[in-house]
């Protein structure tokens, strides 16, 4: 999992909030901010990449905690004596992902296609797993899982073309999931 039960239940920040902090409240509107801030843009990108990385390398299953699929901004805090029996944080705002004017929809769209790809290619059920590139300087990770090749560029500034990497297959490859597509709030750099 990319976000644990403990993180969201005991008042810690959610993964999306760790990445974007207070801009989760001010920078997620497409109407108010047609171009996302650097913090929101990078947070969106990393949130998607972390989830697919965990799904690809994390083992035989993928656990998604409530609301993580669309970057819910707040923790869950059930009524208890320590919070005065408050219900204020005892909910998930499922409506955020359904609002076309909010960037939360990009998280949701990516999660839907990521899960559809896993259903089609069944990488979680595959025993074949091999990391082919782990370049700390370039911030690039490439690995094989099942019949798929996963390629990640975590560098905040550098894009790469003609990047050399190895793989087990000697056949043409095609992209089936690109976290940088416009429909996921990306910049369409591929």
Tab-separated table of C-alpha atoms in Angstrom, residues 30 45 50 59 62 77 85 93 109 126 131 162 185:
chain	number	residue	atom	x	y	z
A	30	UNK	CA	-9.092	24.060	-12.166
A	45	UNK	CA	2.699	13.426	-10.538
A	50	UNK	CA	4.090	6.187	-6.077
A	59	UNK	CA	4.132	-7.984	-3.919
A	62	UNK	CA	-2.384	-3.789	-3.725
A	77	UNK	CA	-10.825	10.750	13.140
A	85	UNK	CA	-16.842	13.293	20.242
A	93	UNK	CA	-15.452	13.565	0.826
A	109	UNK	CA	-9.134	8.557	-13.402
A	126	UNK	CA	3.152	-12.872	-11.886
A	131	UNK	CA	14.698	-4.485	-11.682
A	162	UNK	CA	16.714	7.644	-26.034
A	185	UNK	CA	-3.645	16.065	-15.036
